[in-house]
Coordinates of C-alpha atoms in Angstrom, one line a residue:
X1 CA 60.4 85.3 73.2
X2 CA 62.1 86.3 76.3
X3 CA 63.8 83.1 76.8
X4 CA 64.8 83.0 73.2
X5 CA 66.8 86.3 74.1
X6 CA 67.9 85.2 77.3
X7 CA 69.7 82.2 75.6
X8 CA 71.0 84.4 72.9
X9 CA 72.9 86.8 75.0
X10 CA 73.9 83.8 77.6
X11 CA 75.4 82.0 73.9
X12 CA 76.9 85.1 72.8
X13 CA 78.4 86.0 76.2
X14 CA 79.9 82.2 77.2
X15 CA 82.4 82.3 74.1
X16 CA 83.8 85.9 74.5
X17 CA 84.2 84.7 78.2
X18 CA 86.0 81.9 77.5
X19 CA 88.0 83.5 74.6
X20 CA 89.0 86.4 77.2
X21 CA 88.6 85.3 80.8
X22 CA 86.1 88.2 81.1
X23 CA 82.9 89.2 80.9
X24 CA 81.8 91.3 78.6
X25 CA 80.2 94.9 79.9
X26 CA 77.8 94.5 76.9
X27 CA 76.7 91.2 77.9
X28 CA 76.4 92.2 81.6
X29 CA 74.5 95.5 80.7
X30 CA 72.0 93.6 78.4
X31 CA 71.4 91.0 81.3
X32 CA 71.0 93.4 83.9
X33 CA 68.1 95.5 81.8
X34 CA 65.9 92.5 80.6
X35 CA 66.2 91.7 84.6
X36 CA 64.3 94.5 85.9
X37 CA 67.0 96.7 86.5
X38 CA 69.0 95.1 88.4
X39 CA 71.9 96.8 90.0
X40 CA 75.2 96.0 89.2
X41 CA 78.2 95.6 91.5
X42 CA 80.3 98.5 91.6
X43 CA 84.0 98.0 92.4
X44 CA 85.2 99.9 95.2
X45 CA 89.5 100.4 95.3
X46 CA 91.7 101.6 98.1
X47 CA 95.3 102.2 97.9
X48 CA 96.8 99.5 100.8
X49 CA 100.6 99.6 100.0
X50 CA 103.4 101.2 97.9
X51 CA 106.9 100.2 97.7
X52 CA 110.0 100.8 95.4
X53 CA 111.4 97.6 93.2
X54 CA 114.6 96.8 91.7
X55 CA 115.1 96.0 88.4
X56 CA 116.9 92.8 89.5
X57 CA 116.4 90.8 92.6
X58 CA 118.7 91.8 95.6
X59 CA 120.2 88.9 98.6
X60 CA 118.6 89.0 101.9
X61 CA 118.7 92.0 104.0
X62 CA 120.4 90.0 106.6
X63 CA 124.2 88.8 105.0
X64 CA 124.8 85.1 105.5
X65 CA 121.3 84.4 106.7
X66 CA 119.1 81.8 104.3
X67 CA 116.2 83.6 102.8
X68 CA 114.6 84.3 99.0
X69 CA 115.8 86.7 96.7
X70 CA 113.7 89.3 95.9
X71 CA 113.5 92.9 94.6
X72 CA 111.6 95.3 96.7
X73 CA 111.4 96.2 100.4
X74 CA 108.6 94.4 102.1
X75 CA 105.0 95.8 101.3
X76 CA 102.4 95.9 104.4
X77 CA 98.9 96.3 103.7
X78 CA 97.7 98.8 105.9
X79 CA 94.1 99.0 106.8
X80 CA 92.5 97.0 104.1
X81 CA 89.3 97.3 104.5
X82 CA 85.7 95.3 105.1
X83 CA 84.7 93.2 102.5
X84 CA 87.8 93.2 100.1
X85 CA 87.8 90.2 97.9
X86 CA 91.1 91.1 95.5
X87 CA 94.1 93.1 95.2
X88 CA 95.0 95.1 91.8
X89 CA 98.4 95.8 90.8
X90 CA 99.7 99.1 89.6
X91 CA 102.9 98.6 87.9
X92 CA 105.2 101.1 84.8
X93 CA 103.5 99.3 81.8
X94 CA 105.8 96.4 80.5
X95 CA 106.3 95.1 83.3
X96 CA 105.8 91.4 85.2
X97 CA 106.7 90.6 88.6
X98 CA 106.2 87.7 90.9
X99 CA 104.7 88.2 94.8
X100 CA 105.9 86.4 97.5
X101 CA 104.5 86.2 100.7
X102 CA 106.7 86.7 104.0
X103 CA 106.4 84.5 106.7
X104 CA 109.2 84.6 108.9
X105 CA 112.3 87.1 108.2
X106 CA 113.9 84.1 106.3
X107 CA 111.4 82.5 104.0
X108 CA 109.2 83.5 101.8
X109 CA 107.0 81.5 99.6
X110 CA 105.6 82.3 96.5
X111 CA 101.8 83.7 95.9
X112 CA 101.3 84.9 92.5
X113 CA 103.2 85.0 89.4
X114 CA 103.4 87.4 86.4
X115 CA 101.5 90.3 87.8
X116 CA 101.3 93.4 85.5
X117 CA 100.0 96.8 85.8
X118 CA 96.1 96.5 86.2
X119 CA 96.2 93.0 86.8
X120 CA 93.6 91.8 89.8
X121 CA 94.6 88.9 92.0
X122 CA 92.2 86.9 94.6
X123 CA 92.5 87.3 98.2
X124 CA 94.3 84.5 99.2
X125 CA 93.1 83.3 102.3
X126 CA 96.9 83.1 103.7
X127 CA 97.3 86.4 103.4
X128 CA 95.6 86.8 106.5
X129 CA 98.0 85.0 108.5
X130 CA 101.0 87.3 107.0
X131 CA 100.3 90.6 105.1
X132 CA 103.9 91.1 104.4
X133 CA 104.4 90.8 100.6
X134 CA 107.2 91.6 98.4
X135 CA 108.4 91.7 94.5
X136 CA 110.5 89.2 93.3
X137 CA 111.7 88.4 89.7
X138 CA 110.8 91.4 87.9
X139 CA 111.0 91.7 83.8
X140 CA 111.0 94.4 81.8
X141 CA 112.4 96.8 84.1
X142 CA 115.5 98.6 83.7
X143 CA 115.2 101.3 86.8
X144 CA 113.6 101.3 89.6
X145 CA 109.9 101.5 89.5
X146 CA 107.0 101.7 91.7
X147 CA 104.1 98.8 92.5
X148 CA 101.0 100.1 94.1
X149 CA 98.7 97.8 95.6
X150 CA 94.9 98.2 95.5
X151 CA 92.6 96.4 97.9
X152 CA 89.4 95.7 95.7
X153 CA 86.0 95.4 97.6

């Protein structure tokens, strides 16, 4: 009997996963008892960065020099800590931006692409090499907003 309800939640859970692209609490609640209690992963968040975007993407800071267009300031992650594995976005609702990654004053390359308030995005592993991050392409937005970023470990 135990497998048969094993296999039941596992069937019910796969579809809403792949319908959604999450898993459902329900799902992982109901695993986690017929387990033995075990303990679930709780998700830890420090605020890493805040910065100030444009509605509209702005030239380079430095006239007559070759570089992206973008619409914030650059964004440093200050002390992210041990173990973080993603950063979450907190944005006005409404709307979408793109993040680039700086590496050198003059280019920047892009990293992720329609972030939105509450949206989590992976560590990428370049990040390490160069923190500096900025907003480009925003939508939605007809002010100024704020963008805080999240480290998620």
């Amino acid at each position: 009997m135990k497998k048969k309800t094993k296999l039941l939640i596992a069937s019910l859970a796969v579809p809403f996963v792949l319908s959604t692209g999450e898993v459902s609490t329900f799902a992982q609640t109901s695993t986690s008892e017929q387990e033995g209690n075990i303990a679930q992963q709780e998700e830890r968040l420090k605020l890493v960065g805040t910065v100030i975007s444009s509605p509209t993407n702005r030239p380079p800071s430095y006239e007559g020099m070759p570089g992206q267009l973008h619409s914030s300031d650059t964004i440093l992650l200050a002390s992210p800590p041990k173990g973080i594995y993603a950063l979450k976005w907190v944005a006005p609702e409404g709307v979408t931006f793109d993040v680039y990654r700086g590496l050198t004053p003059f280019m920047d390359v892009p990293l992720f692409h329609n972030v939105s308030n509450g949206i989590k995005t992976d560590l990428s592993s370049t990040l390490a090499f160069s923190p500096a991050l900025k907003i480009a392409n925003p939508e939605g937005a007809t002010e100024d907003f704020e963008v805080k970023v999240y480290a998620v470990y």
